[in-house]
C-alpha atoms as a PDB file:
ATOM      1  CA  MET A   1       0.000   0.000   0.000  1.00  0.00           C
ATOM      2  CA  ASN A   2       1.238   3.499  -0.856  1.00  0.00           C
ATOM      3  CA  ILE A   3       0.174   6.797   0.660  1.00  0.00           C
ATOM      4  CA  GLU A   4      -2.249   7.503  -2.195  1.00  0.00           C
ATOM      5  CA  ASP A   5      -4.055   4.199  -1.578  1.00  0.00           C
ATOM      6  CA  LEU A   6      -4.296   4.933   2.141  1.00  0.00           C
ATOM      7  CA  VAL A   7      -5.655   8.413   1.464  1.00  0.00           C
ATOM      8  CA  GLN A   8      -8.279   6.984  -0.891  1.00  0.00           C
ATOM      9  CA  LYS A   9      -9.314   4.469   1.774  1.00  0.00           C
ATOM     10  CA  ILE A  10      -9.754   7.294   4.298  1.00  0.00           C
ATOM     11  CA  LYS A  11     -11.723   9.396   1.809  1.00  0.00           C
ATOM     12  CA  SER A  12     -13.978   6.418   1.160  1.00  0.00           C
ATOM     13  CA  VAL A  13     -14.648   6.058   4.896  1.00  0.00           C
ATOM     14  CA  ALA A  14     -15.330   9.809   5.141  1.00  0.00           C
ATOM     15  CA  ARG A  15     -17.736   9.945   2.202  1.00  0.00           C
ATOM     16  CA  GLY A  16     -21.121  11.226   3.321  1.00  0.00           C
ATOM     17  CA  LYS A  17     -19.963  12.062   6.854  1.00  0.00           C
ATOM     18  CA  HIS A  18     -19.988  15.572   8.291  1.00  0.00           C
ATOM     19  CA  ARG A  19     -16.837  14.911  10.342  1.00  0.00           C
ATOM     20  CA  THR A  20     -14.403  11.968  10.174  1.00  0.00           C
ATOM     21  CA  LEU A  21     -11.735  11.207  12.772  1.00  0.00           C
ATOM     22  CA  VAL A  22      -8.653   9.215  11.778  1.00  0.00           C
ATOM     23  CA  GLY A  23      -6.437   7.906  14.595  1.00  0.00           C
ATOM     24  CA  ILE A  24      -2.725   7.337  13.935  1.00  0.00           C
ATOM     25  CA  ALA A  25      -1.033   5.656  16.914  1.00  0.00           C
ATOM     26  CA  GLY A  26       2.202   3.885  17.718  1.00  0.00           C
ATOM     27  CA  PRO A  27       5.225   3.868  20.014  1.00  0.00           C
ATOM     28  CA  PRO A  28       7.654   6.797  20.204  1.00  0.00           C
ATOM     29  CA  ALA A  29       9.816   6.955  17.063  1.00  0.00           C
ATOM     30  CA  SER A  30       7.457   4.660  15.151  1.00  0.00           C
ATOM     31  CA  GLY A  31       6.889   7.280  12.440  1.00  0.00           C
ATOM     32  CA  LYS A  32       3.312   8.187  13.337  1.00  0.00           C
ATOM     33  CA  SER A  33       3.910  11.959  13.145  1.00  0.00           C
ATOM     34  CA  THR A  34       5.430  11.581   9.672  1.00  0.00           C
ATOM     35  CA  LEU A  35       2.586   9.395   8.432  1.00  0.00           C
ATOM     36  CA  ALA A  36      -0.082  11.664   9.933  1.00  0.00           C
ATOM     37  CA  LYS A  37       1.432  14.691   8.178  1.00  0.00           C
ATOM     38  CA  GLN A  38       1.654  12.830   4.868  1.00  0.00           C
ATOM     39  CA  ILE A  39      -2.027  11.932   5.089  1.00  0.00           C
ATOM     40  CA  SER A  40      -3.079  15.447   6.059  1.00  0.00           C
ATOM     41  CA  ASP A  41      -0.994  16.972   3.243  1.00  0.00           C
ATOM     42  CA  HIS A  42      -2.883  14.818   0.737  1.00  0.00           C
ATOM     43  CA  ILE A  43      -6.411  15.677   1.935  1.00  0.00           C
ATOM     44  CA  ASP A  44      -8.071  19.056   1.435  1.00  0.00           C
ATOM     45  CA  HIS A  45     -10.032  20.465   4.402  1.00  0.00           C
ATOM     46  CA  SER A  46      -8.226  18.167   6.823  1.00  0.00           C
ATOM     47  CA  LEU A  47      -6.344  19.094   9.981  1.00  0.00           C
ATOM     48  CA  LEU A  48      -3.613  17.310  11.909  1.00  0.00           C
ATOM     49  CA  VAL A  49      -4.160  17.317  15.692  1.00  0.00           C
ATOM     50  CA  PRO A  50      -1.285  15.871  17.774  1.00  0.00           C
ATOM     51  CA  MET A  51      -1.895  14.517  21.280  1.00  0.00           C
ATOM     52  CA  ASP A  52       1.330  16.126  22.570  1.00  0.00           C
ATOM     53  CA  GLY A  53      -0.469  19.347  23.503  1.00  0.00           C
ATOM     54  CA  PHE A  54      -1.865  17.488  26.503  1.00  0.00           C
ATOM     55  CA  HIS A  55       1.464  16.863  28.222  1.00  0.00           C
ATOM     56  CA  LEU A  56       1.175  17.889  31.863  1.00  0.00           C
ATOM     57  CA  GLU A  57       3.218  20.989  32.681  1.00  0.00           C
ATOM     58  CA  ASN A  58       6.787  20.369  33.869  1.00  0.00           C
ATOM     59  CA  SER A  59       5.968  22.054  37.189  1.00  0.00           C
ATOM     60  CA  VAL A  60       3.149  19.541  37.734  1.00  0.00           C
ATOM     61  CA  LEU A  61       5.416  16.619  36.847  1.00  0.00           C
ATOM     62  CA  ASP A  62       8.048  17.959  39.255  1.00  0.00           C
ATOM     63  CA  LYS A  63       5.484  17.969  42.083  1.00  0.00           C
ATOM     64  CA  MET A  64       4.492  14.423  41.134  1.00  0.00           C
ATOM     65  CA  GLY A  65       8.140  13.367  41.045  1.00  0.00           C
ATOM     66  CA  ASN A  66       7.619  12.094  37.500  1.00  0.00           C
ATOM     67  CA  ARG A  67       9.570  14.549  35.351  1.00  0.00           C
ATOM     68  CA  ASP A  68      11.899  11.741  34.225  1.00  0.00           C
ATOM     69  CA  ARG A  69       8.867   9.746  32.998  1.00  0.00           C
ATOM     70  CA  LYS A  70       7.495  12.532  30.779  1.00  0.00           C
ATOM     71  CA  GLY A  71       5.753  10.833  27.880  1.00  0.00           C
ATOM     72  CA  ALA A  72       4.338   7.937  29.906  1.00  0.00           C
ATOM     73  CA  PRO A  73       0.510   7.636  29.902  1.00  0.00           C
ATOM     74  CA  PHE A  74       0.092   9.120  33.390  1.00  0.00           C
ATOM     75  CA  THR A  75       2.029  12.272  32.386  1.00  0.00           C
ATOM     76  CA  PHE A  76      -0.774  13.395  30.040  1.00  0.00           C
ATOM     77  CA  ASP A  77      -4.094  15.067  30.766  1.00  0.00           C
ATOM     78  CA  ALA A  78      -5.980  12.085  29.358  1.00  0.00           C
ATOM     79  CA  GLU A  79      -9.415  13.256  30.500  1.00  0.00           C
ATOM     80  CA  GLY A  80      -8.896  16.682  28.940  1.00  0.00           C
ATOM     81  CA  PHE A  81      -7.748  15.109  25.689  1.00  0.00           C
ATOM     82  CA  ILE A  82     -10.728  12.743  25.570  1.00  0.00           C
ATOM     83  CA  ALA A  83     -13.112  15.644  26.209  1.00  0.00           C
ATOM     84  CA  MET A  84     -11.535  17.640  23.374  1.00  0.00           C
ATOM     85  CA  ILE A  85     -11.697  14.736  20.898  1.00  0.00           C
ATOM     86  CA  THR A  86     -15.335  14.139  21.846  1.00  0.00           C
ATOM     87  CA  GLU A  87     -16.113  17.803  21.116  1.00  0.00           C
ATOM     88  CA  ILE A  88     -14.211  17.679  17.814  1.00  0.00           C
ATOM     89  CA  LYS A  89     -16.179  14.590  16.809  1.00  0.00           C
ATOM     90  CA  THR A  90     -19.493  16.487  16.853  1.00  0.00           C
ATOM     91  CA  GLY A  91     -18.176  19.059  14.374  1.00  0.00           C
ATOM     92  CA  SER A  92     -20.633  21.620  15.749  1.00  0.00           C
ATOM     93  CA  ASN A  93     -18.190  24.074  17.338  1.00  0.00           C
ATOM     94  CA  ILE A  94     -14.829  25.695  16.738  1.00  0.00           C
ATOM     95  CA  VAL A  95     -12.361  23.896  19.015  1.00  0.00           C
ATOM     96  CA  ASN A  96      -9.081  25.405  20.186  1.00  0.00           C
ATOM     97  CA  VAL A  97      -6.298  22.829  20.505  1.00  0.00           C
ATOM     98  CA  PRO A  98      -3.056  23.108  22.499  1.00  0.00           C
ATOM     99  CA  GLU A  99       0.242  22.258  20.790  1.00  0.00           C
ATOM    100  CA  PHE A 100       3.560  21.115  22.248  1.00  0.00           C
ATOM    101  CA  ASP A 101       6.740  23.070  21.486  1.00  0.00           C
ATOM    102  CA  ARG A 102       9.601  20.560  21.617  1.00  0.00           C
ATOM    103  CA  GLU A 103      12.273  23.262  21.564  1.00  0.00           C
ATOM    104  CA  LEU A 104      10.769  24.990  24.611  1.00  0.00           C
ATOM    105  CA  ASP A 105       9.569  21.692  26.136  1.00  0.00           C
ATOM    106  CA  GLN A 106       6.226  23.248  26.992  1.00  0.00           C
ATOM    107  CA  VAL A 107       2.608  23.415  25.904  1.00  0.00           C
ATOM    108  CA  VAL A 108       1.418  26.294  23.702  1.00  0.00           C
ATOM    109  CA  TYR A 109      -2.261  26.847  24.440  1.00  0.00           C
ATOM    110  CA  ASN A 110      -4.686  27.527  21.567  1.00  0.00           C
ATOM    111  CA  GLY A 111      -1.944  26.663  19.074  1.00  0.00           C
ATOM    112  CA  LEU A 112      -4.416  25.097  16.639  1.00  0.00           C
ATOM    113  CA  ARG A 113      -8.040  25.719  15.776  1.00  0.00           C
ATOM    114  CA  VAL A 114     -10.447  23.102  14.458  1.00  0.00           C
ATOM    115  CA  ASN A 115     -13.000  24.880  12.270  1.00  0.00           C
ATOM    116  CA  LYS A 116     -16.341  23.582  11.036  1.00  0.00           C
ATOM    117  CA  THR A 117     -14.838  23.353   7.524  1.00  0.00           C
ATOM    118  CA  HIS A 118     -12.315  20.719   8.643  1.00  0.00           C
ATOM    119  CA  ASN A 119     -14.190  17.539   7.777  1.00  0.00           C
ATOM    120  CA  ILE A 120     -11.318  15.048   8.208  1.00  0.00           C
ATOM    121  CA  ILE A 121      -9.305  15.318  11.423  1.00  0.00           C
ATOM    122  CA  ILE A 122      -6.075  13.329  11.697  1.00  0.00           C
ATOM    123  CA  ILE A 123      -5.392  12.587  15.375  1.00  0.00           C
ATOM    124  CA  GLU A 124      -1.841  11.469  16.167  1.00  0.00           C
ATOM    125  CA  GLY A 125      -0.510  10.140  19.460  1.00  0.00           C
ATOM    126  CA  ASN A 126       1.042   7.267  21.377  1.00  0.00           C
ATOM    127  CA  TYR A 127      -1.911   6.094  23.444  1.00  0.00           C
ATOM    128  CA  LEU A 128      -4.944   6.555  21.208  1.00  0.00           C
ATOM    129  CA  PHE A 129      -5.761   2.832  21.230  1.00  0.00           C
ATOM    130  CA  LEU A 130      -4.422   1.923  24.683  1.00  0.00           C
ATOM    131  CA  ASP A 131      -6.657  -0.645  26.357  1.00  0.00           C
ATOM    132  CA  GLU A 132      -6.535   1.020  29.766  1.00  0.00           C
ATOM    133  CA  THR A 133      -8.767   3.444  31.666  1.00  0.00           C
ATOM    134  CA  PRO A 134      -9.481   6.172  30.607  1.00  0.00           C
ATOM    135  CA  TRP A 135      -7.768   5.834  27.205  1.00  0.00           C
ATOM    136  CA  ARG A 136     -10.064   3.104  25.873  1.00  0.00           C
ATOM    137  CA  GLN A 137     -12.868   5.706  25.686  1.00  0.00           C
ATOM    138  CA  LEU A 138     -11.123   7.116  22.598  1.00  0.00           C
ATOM    139  CA  HIS A 139     -11.313   3.997  20.462  1.00  0.00           C
ATOM    140  CA  PRO A 140     -15.025   4.248  19.465  1.00  0.00           C
ATOM    141  CA  LEU A 141     -14.544   7.889  18.421  1.00  0.00           C
ATOM    142  CA  PHE A 142     -12.294   7.022  15.480  1.00  0.00           C
ATOM    143  CA  ASP A 143     -13.845   6.270  12.101  1.00  0.00           C
ATOM    144  CA  PHE A 144     -10.560   4.829  10.843  1.00  0.00           C
ATOM    145  CA  SER A 145      -7.487   3.773  12.801  1.00  0.00           C
ATOM    146  CA  VAL A 146      -3.868   3.013  11.912  1.00  0.00           C
ATOM    147  CA  LEU A 147      -1.408   1.416  14.334  1.00  0.00           C
ATOM    148  CA  LEU A 148       2.335   1.526  13.610  1.00  0.00           C
ATOM    149  CA  SER A 149       4.308  -1.262  15.263  1.00  0.00           C
ATOM    150  CA  PRO A 150       7.982  -1.461  14.234  1.00  0.00           C
ATOM    151  CA  GLU A 151      10.272  -3.969  15.939  1.00  0.00           C
ATOM    152  CA  LEU A 152      11.637  -2.813  19.305  1.00  0.00           C
ATOM    153  CA  ASN A 153      15.231  -2.863  18.059  1.00  0.00           C
ATOM    154  CA  VAL A 154      14.223  -0.462  15.261  1.00  0.00           C
ATOM    155  CA  ILE A 155      12.479   1.819  17.756  1.00  0.00           C
ATOM    156  CA  LYS A 156      15.496   1.742  20.074  1.00  0.00           C
ATOM    157  CA  SER A 157      17.955   2.776  17.359  1.00  0.00           C
ATOM    158  CA  ARG A 158      15.662   5.611  16.243  1.00  0.00           C
ATOM    159  CA  LEU A 159      15.228   6.836  19.825  1.00  0.00           C
ATOM    160  CA  ILE A 160      18.971   6.908  20.470  1.00  0.00           C
ATOM    161  CA  LYS A 161      19.466   8.839  17.223  1.00  0.00           C
ATOM    162  CA  ARG A 162      16.722  11.285  18.263  1.00  0.00           C
ATOM    163  CA  TRP A 163      18.325  12.018  21.661  1.00  0.00           C
ATOM    164  CA  LEU A 164      21.764  12.361  20.079  1.00  0.00           C
ATOM    165  CA  GLU A 165      20.285  15.004  17.773  1.00  0.00           C
ATOM    166  CA  HIS A 166      18.978  16.794  20.879  1.00  0.00           C
ATOM    167  CA  GLY A 167      22.530  17.085  22.215  1.00  0.00           C
ATOM    168  CA  TYR A 168      22.696  14.087  24.558  1.00  0.00           C
ATOM    169  CA  SER A 169      25.857  12.013  24.828  1.00  0.00           C
ATOM    170  CA  LEU A 170      25.649   8.452  23.525  1.00  0.00           C
ATOM    171  CA  ASP A 171      25.515   7.004  27.049  1.00  0.00           C
ATOM    172  CA  ASP A 172      22.814   9.453  28.159  1.00  0.00           C
ATOM    173  CA  ALA A 173      20.816   8.855  24.965  1.00  0.00           C
ATOM    174  CA  LYS A 174      20.851   5.100  25.621  1.00  0.00           C
ATOM    175  CA  ILE A 175      19.789   5.614  29.249  1.00  0.00           C
ATOM    176  CA  LYS A 176      16.946   7.974  28.287  1.00  0.00           C
ATOM    177  CA  ALA A 177      15.656   5.534  25.699  1.00  0.00           C
ATOM    178  CA  GLN A 178      15.962   2.518  27.995  1.00  0.00           C
ATOM    179  CA  GLN A 179      14.455   4.014  31.142  1.00  0.00           C
ATOM    180  CA  ASN A 180      11.394   5.758  29.691  1.00  0.00           C
ATOM    181  CA  ASP A 181      10.797   5.514  25.940  1.00  0.00           C
ATOM    182  CA  LEU A 182      11.187   1.758  25.532  1.00  0.00           C
ATOM    183  CA  PRO A 183       8.886   0.850  28.466  1.00  0.00           C
ATOM    184  CA  ASN A 184       6.281   3.150  26.902  1.00  0.00           C
ATOM    185  CA  ALA A 185       6.825   1.497  23.518  1.00  0.00           C
ATOM    186  CA  GLU A 186       6.435  -1.990  25.003  1.00  0.00           C
ATOM    187  CA  LEU A 187       3.182  -0.941  26.683  1.00  0.00           C
ATOM    188  CA  ILE A 188       1.755   0.397  23.422  1.00  0.00           C
ATOM    189  CA  LEU A 189       2.741  -2.691  21.441  1.00  0.00           C
ATOM    190  CA  SER A 190       1.329  -5.095  24.010  1.00  0.00           C
ATOM    191  CA  LYS A 191      -1.837  -3.273  25.147  1.00  0.00           C
ATOM    192  CA  SER A 192      -3.262  -1.434  22.149  1.00  0.00           C
ATOM    193  CA  LEU A 193      -6.725  -2.278  20.847  1.00  0.00           C
ATOM    194  CA  SER A 194      -7.004  -3.508  17.271  1.00  0.00           C
ATOM    195  CA  ALA A 195      -6.841  -0.992  14.425  1.00  0.00           C
ATOM    196  CA  ASN A 196      -8.361  -0.964  10.933  1.00  0.00           C
ATOM    197  CA  LEU A 197      -4.827  -1.022   9.554  1.00  0.00           C
ATOM    198  CA  ALA A 198      -1.638  -2.246  11.238  1.00  0.00           C
ATOM    199  CA  LEU A 199       1.723  -1.341   9.705  1.00  0.00           C
ATOM    200  CA  SER A 200       5.191  -2.450  10.730  1.00  0.00           C
ATOM    201  CA  ASP A 201       6.629   0.769   9.291  1.00  0.00           C
ATOM    202  CA  ILE A 202       5.574   3.920   7.445  1.00  0.00           C
ATOM    203  CA  GLN A 203       7.201   2.882   4.178  1.00  0.00           C
ATOM    204  CA  ILE A 204       3.874   1.967   2.594  1.00  0.00           C
END
């Protein structure tokens, strides 16, 4: 399958609907952000909405003692995210969406706006299909779902490369990947609900 075929499949699902939600999920460094952008770029009147805008603030994570686990399921405002996706699904209101600035490592509120003219919304995030409370409430909201599931060794090498590019030493990059990212990846791969389409990589 190539990107054009996937886009046509999504358009077919969306035909006749006022608002269609497409969920793109997978572990960190699985390529979900890249795939979600490719899909959105190929569909007029679509909008890409990342889950990352619902990271808890660093000050909150510091109080929790969980700053080093940022990115784990419990470091997101899951209830707030679910409420926003539920509102987007209705398509009846303009919805302001927070974004996450990776350079600043902080949330930018009202970074995106979902308008009534956006009839296909591409939702991208790690835990969209996680079979745990409260995340499993999201699954019925998606009209079409794609789960990326590369091998763990592929994810690990990509994560180390990512942290090296952020200025970490090789040893620190390996530790950061091993202590937080890989446990999150293993959770997603083992406890995600089934998707309409499962891909081992984004080279489709």
